[in-house]
């Protein structure tokens, strides 16, 4: 009887359906991106110029890095609400350690990434080993990182980014921003790994049905912890390059990424309940949310209204996912 149930709910099968539906979501989002670009050109002539589009993609890359980790966490049925201050904490460590010198760049980048790895591991350990709700655990970690950062900086971040790292965050090659190249390379790697590697298949299996994946020999705890470690690492990497782009680190610099990150992942077709989705849809959603944010700013829409729009979009996407999930289960 147990074998029959594991066959009918084989976690390796149902994610395949999500791979068929994700391209449709991505195409729809890209169509919206085209429409927003046309609207932007109407509101601000020159908006659709090649140089401006490349600049928007550079800005989108920072959100894309954070959303990369968030996507992986959601694939296992979790959520990471600590990315805002993990990003900020890593950025502060990076600028303080690099102190504006390339001689300290390797140490500074390593120390900042270690902040993300440590925060991600603690998040994963709390969720898996202590059975703390992902929302509670990661929200607590966000507050812990806030406090640690305030103590570490004394309320005033110091230092400046390495010139080499800053050249990556702000420079370009033949007009193509280096950040766009970095984002593209990492995106390709993550898509390939999550789709075709053993680790990626196990992420989907654990998110789809943790009980079945455990019975099939998968170490659920290790997979979930690795997902949170990856999310923390990507938030830290985003903190490094965003502080380099900004020329300095500042308190609360990661707050602007939290809601758009969740919106991008959910709108991109990744289920908050795990087991369905991938980073391909997230990429399209990141571009959509970046364009939408820019259009709203051009239209003089307040930050409060922008948050209402993003929050409503998340709720709508979750409701749609619920309805689609019930429809798939019924068939």
Tab-separated table of C-alpha atoms in Angstrom:
chain	number	residue	atom	x	y	z
A	1	UNK	CA	0.000	0.000	0.000
A	2	UNK	CA	2.835	2.333	0.863
A	3	UNK	CA	4.576	1.589	-2.425
A	4	UNK	CA	1.420	2.366	-4.383
A	5	UNK	CA	1.079	5.761	-2.722
A	6	UNK	CA	4.661	6.688	-3.426
A	7	UNK	CA	4.145	5.766	-7.093
A	8	UNK	CA	1.035	7.875	-7.536
A	9	UNK	CA	2.545	10.859	-5.765
A	10	UNK	CA	6.039	10.455	-7.185
A	11	UNK	CA	7.695	13.847	-6.562
A	12	UNK	CA	9.750	13.446	-9.710
A	13	UNK	CA	6.615	13.580	-11.859
A	14	UNK	CA	4.576	16.558	-10.709
A	15	UNK	CA	7.341	19.154	-11.045
A	16	UNK	CA	7.499	18.211	-14.740
A	17	UNK	CA	4.059	19.778	-15.162
A	18	UNK	CA	5.331	22.945	-13.545
A	19	UNK	CA	8.170	23.076	-16.093
A	20	UNK	CA	5.551	23.039	-18.869
A	21	UNK	CA	3.563	25.890	-17.335
A	22	UNK	CA	6.511	28.102	-16.351
A	23	UNK	CA	7.409	29.109	-19.925
A	24	UNK	CA	3.844	30.379	-20.389
A	25	UNK	CA	4.176	32.469	-17.226
A	26	UNK	CA	7.536	33.830	-18.373
A	27	UNK	CA	6.171	34.709	-21.819
A	28	UNK	CA	3.186	36.499	-20.253
A	29	UNK	CA	5.446	38.483	-17.924
A	30	UNK	CA	7.751	39.418	-20.792
A	31	UNK	CA	4.706	40.619	-22.743
A	32	UNK	CA	3.802	42.818	-19.772
A	33	UNK	CA	7.405	44.067	-19.758
A	34	UNK	CA	7.037	45.157	-23.376
A	35	UNK	CA	3.767	46.924	-22.538
A	36	UNK	CA	5.364	48.695	-19.568
A	37	UNK	CA	8.295	49.745	-21.734
A	38	UNK	CA	5.908	51.293	-24.243
A	39	UNK	CA	4.086	53.057	-21.404
A	40	UNK	CA	7.394	54.271	-20.005
A	41	UNK	CA	8.385	55.687	-23.384
A	42	UNK	CA	5.074	57.546	-23.493
A	43	UNK	CA	5.544	58.985	-19.995
A	44	UNK	CA	9.252	59.723	-20.386
A	45	UNK	CA	10.627	59.887	-23.937
A	46	UNK	CA	13.906	57.983	-24.127
A	47	UNK	CA	12.769	55.395	-21.594
A	48	UNK	CA	12.926	52.635	-24.231
A	49	UNK	CA	16.432	53.562	-25.393
A	50	UNK	CA	19.045	50.816	-25.350
A	51	UNK	CA	21.166	52.600	-22.761
A	52	UNK	CA	18.219	53.040	-20.393
A	53	UNK	CA	17.059	49.432	-20.798
A	54	UNK	CA	20.577	48.209	-19.992
A	55	UNK	CA	20.622	50.469	-16.940
A	56	UNK	CA	17.279	49.030	-15.797
A	57	UNK	CA	18.612	45.503	-16.266
A	58	UNK	CA	21.644	46.409	-14.168
A	59	UNK	CA	19.332	47.605	-11.406
A	60	UNK	CA	17.229	44.454	-11.802
A	61	UNK	CA	20.315	42.281	-11.335
A	62	UNK	CA	20.576	43.169	-7.637
A	63	UNK	CA	16.994	42.078	-7.023
A	64	UNK	CA	17.659	39.062	-9.226
A	65	UNK	CA	20.481	37.859	-6.985
A	66	UNK	CA	18.351	38.043	-3.838
A	67	UNK	CA	15.414	36.409	-5.640
A	68	UNK	CA	17.727	33.602	-6.735
A	69	UNK	CA	18.148	32.450	-3.146
A	70	UNK	CA	14.505	33.092	-2.301
A	71	UNK	CA	13.434	30.884	-5.209
A	72	UNK	CA	15.481	27.948	-3.937
A	73	UNK	CA	14.070	28.324	-0.416
A	74	UNK	CA	10.500	28.412	-1.727
A	75	UNK	CA	11.142	25.282	-3.786
A	76	UNK	CA	11.495	23.373	-0.498
A	77	UNK	CA	8.374	24.999	0.918
A	78	UNK	CA	10.110	27.670	2.979
A	79	UNK	CA	10.506	31.435	2.910
A	80	UNK	CA	13.376	33.715	3.896
A	81	UNK	CA	12.367	36.994	5.513
A	82	UNK	CA	15.894	37.689	6.748
A	83	UNK	CA	17.338	38.669	3.359
A	84	UNK	CA	16.944	42.399	4.041
A	85	UNK	CA	19.311	42.596	6.979
A	86	UNK	CA	21.539	39.730	5.886
A	87	UNK	CA	22.162	41.837	2.784
A	88	UNK	CA	22.756	44.939	4.892
A	89	UNK	CA	25.000	43.143	7.379
A	90	UNK	CA	27.111	41.607	4.632
A	91	UNK	CA	27.406	44.976	2.883
A	92	UNK	CA	28.577	46.655	6.089
A	93	UNK	CA	31.183	43.951	6.717
A	94	UNK	CA	32.373	44.221	3.116
A	95	UNK	CA	32.870	47.999	3.065
A	96	UNK	CA	34.363	48.078	6.549
A	97	UNK	CA	36.849	45.306	5.761
A	98	UNK	CA	37.800	46.441	2.272
A	99	UNK	CA	38.304	50.046	3.449
A	100	UNK	CA	38.492	51.258	-0.126
A	101	UNK	CA	41.472	49.062	-0.999
A	102	UNK	CA	41.824	46.226	-3.502
A	103	UNK	CA	44.426	44.673	-1.218
A	104	UNK	CA	41.630	43.743	1.178
A	105	UNK	CA	39.112	42.745	-1.503
A	106	UNK	CA	39.412	38.958	-1.165
A	107	UNK	CA	39.228	39.096	2.632
A	108	UNK	CA	36.306	41.533	2.510
A	109	UNK	CA	34.291	39.470	0.029
A	110	UNK	CA	34.992	36.259	1.958
A	111	UNK	CA	33.978	37.814	5.282
A	112	UNK	CA	30.775	39.223	3.804
A	113	UNK	CA	29.824	35.913	2.185
A	114	UNK	CA	30.512	34.163	5.495
A	115	UNK	CA	27.877	36.406	7.083
A	116	UNK	CA	25.326	35.087	4.600
A	117	UNK	CA	26.402	31.462	5.008
A	118	UNK	CA	26.199	31.689	8.805
A	119	UNK	CA	22.790	33.378	8.789
A	120	UNK	CA	21.464	30.862	6.285
A	121	UNK	CA	22.747	27.915	8.285
A	122	UNK	CA	21.167	29.190	11.494
A	123	UNK	CA	17.898	29.760	9.638
A	124	UNK	CA	17.951	26.241	8.230
A	125	UNK	CA	18.928	24.694	11.554
A	126	UNK	CA	16.123	26.502	13.354
A	127	UNK	CA	13.529	25.483	10.775
A	128	UNK	CA	14.665	21.862	10.454
A	129	UNK	CA	16.099	20.839	13.805
A	130	UNK	CA	14.097	23.081	16.135
A	131	UNK	CA	10.869	22.886	14.110
A	132	UNK	CA	10.444	26.657	14.129
A	133	UNK	CA	8.134	28.093	11.485
A	134	UNK	CA	10.152	29.495	8.543
A	135	UNK	CA	8.348	32.823	8.884
A	136	UNK	CA	9.120	33.100	12.603
A	137	UNK	CA	12.694	31.834	12.297
A	138	UNK	CA	13.746	34.053	9.413
A	139	UNK	CA	11.935	37.091	10.797
A	140	UNK	CA	13.790	36.573	14.083
A	141	UNK	CA	17.063	36.244	12.174
A	142	UNK	CA	16.283	39.492	10.370
A	143	UNK	CA	15.964	41.240	13.733
A	144	UNK	CA	19.108	39.537	15.030
A	145	UNK	CA	21.062	40.724	11.997
A	146	UNK	CA	19.639	44.210	12.483
A	147	UNK	CA	20.864	44.252	16.082
A	148	UNK	CA	24.261	42.779	15.253
A	149	UNK	CA	24.749	45.313	12.469
A	150	UNK	CA	23.852	48.220	14.758
A	151	UNK	CA	26.283	46.980	17.412
A	152	UNK	CA	29.025	46.358	14.834
A	153	UNK	CA	28.704	49.793	13.234
A	154	UNK	CA	27.691	51.807	16.260
A	155	UNK	CA	24.880	53.106	14.092
A	156	UNK	CA	27.227	54.505	11.449
A	157	UNK	CA	28.693	52.172	8.781
A	158	UNK	CA	32.300	52.873	7.852
A	159	UNK	CA	34.610	52.180	4.958
A	160	UNK	CA	34.112	52.022	1.218
A	161	UNK	CA	34.056	49.253	-1.374
A	162	UNK	CA	37.060	47.839	-3.168
A	163	UNK	CA	37.660	49.736	-6.443
A	164	UNK	CA	37.817	46.426	-8.328
A	165	UNK	CA	34.463	45.235	-6.994
A	166	UNK	CA	33.011	48.675	-7.631
A	167	UNK	CA	34.174	48.469	-11.246
A	168	UNK	CA	32.187	45.236	-11.605
A	169	UNK	CA	29.091	46.753	-10.011
A	170	UNK	CA	29.173	49.959	-12.037
A	171	UNK	CA	31.257	49.236	-15.139
A	172	UNK	CA	30.493	47.729	-18.513
A	173	UNK	CA	32.112	45.998	-21.477
A	174	UNK	CA	31.169	47.225	-24.935
A	175	UNK	CA	28.134	48.853	-23.346
A	176	UNK	CA	27.007	45.681	-21.545
A	177	UNK	CA	27.053	46.131	-17.731
A	178	UNK	CA	29.274	43.651	-15.911
A	179	UNK	CA	26.470	43.147	-13.395
A	180	UNK	CA	24.216	41.964	-16.196
A	181	UNK	CA	26.905	39.497	-17.295
A	182	UNK	CA	27.332	38.249	-13.716
A	183	UNK	CA	23.582	37.861	-13.259
A	184	UNK	CA	23.235	36.027	-16.575
A	185	UNK	CA	26.022	33.558	-15.750
A	186	UNK	CA	24.695	32.833	-12.269
A	187	UNK	CA	21.140	32.543	-13.598
A	188	UNK	CA	22.194	29.984	-16.195
A	189	UNK	CA	24.051	27.983	-13.552
A	190	UNK	CA	21.129	28.008	-11.106
A	191	UNK	CA	18.590	27.032	-13.771
A	192	UNK	CA	20.754	24.127	-14.916
A	193	UNK	CA	21.449	22.955	-11.370
A	194	UNK	CA	17.852	23.148	-10.160
A	195	UNK	CA	16.518	21.406	-13.270
A	196	UNK	CA	19.073	18.723	-13.970
A	197	UNK	CA	21.316	18.065	-10.956
A	198	UNK	CA	20.640	15.582	-8.180
A	199	UNK	CA	20.482	18.451	-5.680
A	200	UNK	CA	17.942	20.306	-7.806
A	201	UNK	CA	15.703	17.274	-8.206
A	202	UNK	CA	15.869	16.704	-4.470
A	203	UNK	CA	14.877	20.307	-3.793
A	204	UNK	CA	11.714	19.775	-5.817
A	205	UNK	CA	11.071	16.368	-4.271
A	206	UNK	CA	11.358	17.668	-0.703
A	207	UNK	CA	9.138	20.637	-1.479
A	208	UNK	CA	6.526	18.512	-3.250
A	209	UNK	CA	6.184	15.823	-0.578
A	210	UNK	CA	8.684	15.658	2.281
A	211	UNK	CA	7.325	12.344	3.573
A	212	UNK	CA	7.671	10.593	0.227
A	213	UNK	CA	11.135	12.060	-0.367
A	214	UNK	CA	12.242	10.828	3.064
A	215	UNK	CA	10.929	7.334	2.327
A	216	UNK	CA	12.865	7.378	-0.947
A	217	UNK	CA	16.113	7.966	0.939
A	218	UNK	CA	16.542	11.725	0.588
A	219	UNK	CA	18.039	13.569	3.558
A	220	UNK	CA	15.319	16.217	3.856
A	221	UNK	CA	17.074	18.104	6.639
A	222	UNK	CA	20.295	18.525	4.691
A	223	UNK	CA	18.453	19.670	1.567
A	224	UNK	CA	16.404	22.269	3.453
A	225	UNK	CA	19.414	23.617	5.338
A	226	UNK	CA	21.391	23.873	2.091
A	227	UNK	CA	18.537	25.888	0.564
A	228	UNK	CA	18.657	28.436	3.395
A	229	UNK	CA	22.458	28.589	3.225
A	230	UNK	CA	22.202	29.319	-0.490
A	231	UNK	CA	19.639	32.054	0.138
A	232	UNK	CA	21.830	33.681	2.771
A	233	UNK	CA	24.842	33.497	0.475
A	234	UNK	CA	22.998	35.139	-2.415
A	235	UNK	CA	21.668	37.889	-0.133
A	236	UNK	CA	25.234	38.512	1.030
A	237	UNK	CA	26.514	38.598	-2.556
A	238	UNK	CA	23.792	41.098	-3.408
A	239	UNK	CA	24.902	43.182	-0.427
A	240	UNK	CA	28.490	43.174	-1.671
A	241	UNK	CA	27.730	44.323	-5.196
A	242	UNK	CA	24.932	46.710	-4.198
A	243	UNK	CA	27.181	48.502	-1.696
A	244	UNK	CA	29.852	48.659	-4.407
A	245	UNK	CA	27.280	50.100	-6.812
A	246	UNK	CA	26.145	52.652	-4.211
A	247	UNK	CA	29.712	53.547	-3.228
A	248	UNK	CA	29.052	52.794	0.446
A	249	UNK	CA	26.947	50.695	2.777
A	250	UNK	CA	24.117	52.183	4.789
A	251	UNK	CA	21.666	50.932	7.383
A	252	UNK	CA	18.462	49.496	5.986
A	253	UNK	CA	19.804	49.228	2.447
A	254	UNK	CA	18.285	45.757	2.100
A	255	UNK	CA	14.751	46.703	3.155
A	256	UNK	CA	13.805	47.749	-0.379
A	257	UNK	CA	14.418	44.196	-1.635
A	258	UNK	CA	12.265	42.117	0.714
A	259	UNK	CA	8.746	42.567	-0.684
A	260	UNK	CA	9.802	42.779	-4.363
A	261	UNK	CA	11.852	39.601	-3.897
A	262	UNK	CA	8.873	37.621	-2.657
A	263	UNK	CA	6.670	39.179	-5.332
A	264	UNK	CA	9.131	38.254	-8.085
A	265	UNK	CA	9.434	34.634	-6.981
A	266	UNK	CA	5.700	34.097	-6.574
A	267	UNK	CA	4.735	35.976	-9.737
A	268	UNK	CA	7.361	33.943	-11.574
A	269	UNK	CA	5.402	30.778	-10.897
A	270	UNK	CA	7.243	29.279	-7.942
A	271	UNK	CA	4.788	27.948	-5.394
A	272	UNK	CA	5.142	29.158	-1.817
A	273	UNK	CA	4.036	25.673	-0.811
A	274	UNK	CA	7.070	24.045	-2.412
A	275	UNK	CA	7.824	21.565	-5.160
A	276	UNK	CA	6.769	23.674	-8.143
A	277	UNK	CA	8.571	26.404	-10.032
A	278	UNK	CA	12.081	27.495	-10.856
A	279	UNK	CA	14.312	30.479	-11.447
A	280	UNK	CA	13.434	30.942	-15.125
A	281	UNK	CA	10.059	32.439	-14.265
A	282	UNK	CA	11.630	34.484	-11.483
A	283	UNK	CA	13.942	36.203	-13.975
A	284	UNK	CA	10.984	37.418	-16.040
A	285	UNK	CA	9.191	38.519	-12.867
A	286	UNK	CA	12.270	40.411	-11.648
A	287	UNK	CA	12.341	42.386	-14.893
A	288	UNK	CA	8.592	42.983	-14.619
A	289	UNK	CA	8.750	44.222	-11.016
A	290	UNK	CA	11.731	46.455	-11.812
A	291	UNK	CA	9.931	48.018	-14.759
A	292	UNK	CA	6.723	48.379	-12.758
A	293	UNK	CA	8.567	50.073	-9.882
A	294	UNK	CA	10.259	52.459	-12.292
A	295	UNK	CA	6.988	53.317	-14.038
A	296	UNK	CA	5.321	53.971	-10.683
A	297	UNK	CA	8.166	56.285	-9.699
A	298	UNK	CA	7.903	58.129	-13.024
A	299	UNK	CA	4.174	58.451	-12.376
A	300	UNK	CA	4.903	59.995	-8.946
A	301	UNK	CA	3.198	57.107	-7.140
A	302	UNK	CA	4.124	57.107	-3.455
A	303	UNK	CA	6.141	54.333	-1.834
A	304	UNK	CA	3.112	53.379	0.251
A	305	UNK	CA	0.958	52.809	-2.805
A	306	UNK	CA	3.781	50.837	-4.454
A	307	UNK	CA	3.886	48.529	-1.437
A	308	UNK	CA	0.116	48.066	-1.641
A	309	UNK	CA	0.444	47.088	-5.300
A	310	UNK	CA	3.226	44.572	-4.638
A	311	UNK	CA	1.420	43.115	-1.631
A	312	UNK	CA	-1.788	42.731	-3.620
A	313	UNK	CA	0.139	41.081	-6.458
A	314	UNK	CA	1.591	38.512	-4.044
A	315	UNK	CA	-1.850	37.670	-2.626
A	316	UNK	CA	-3.345	37.374	-6.111
A	317	UNK	CA	-0.515	35.109	-7.267
A	318	UNK	CA	-0.907	32.829	-4.240
A	319	UNK	CA	-4.672	32.566	-4.767
A	320	UNK	CA	-4.127	31.678	-8.427
A	321	UNK	CA	-1.537	29.066	-7.440
A	322	UNK	CA	-4.007	27.545	-4.992
A	323	UNK	CA	-6.707	27.326	-7.654
A	324	UNK	CA	-4.328	25.842	-10.227
A	325	UNK	CA	-3.043	23.332	-7.686
A	326	UNK	CA	-6.579	22.191	-6.891
A	327	UNK	CA	-7.326	21.912	-10.590
A	328	UNK	CA	-4.242	19.768	-11.177
A	329	UNK	CA	-5.071	17.552	-8.205
A	330	UNK	CA	-8.634	17.113	-9.464
A	331	UNK	CA	-7.375	15.886	-12.827
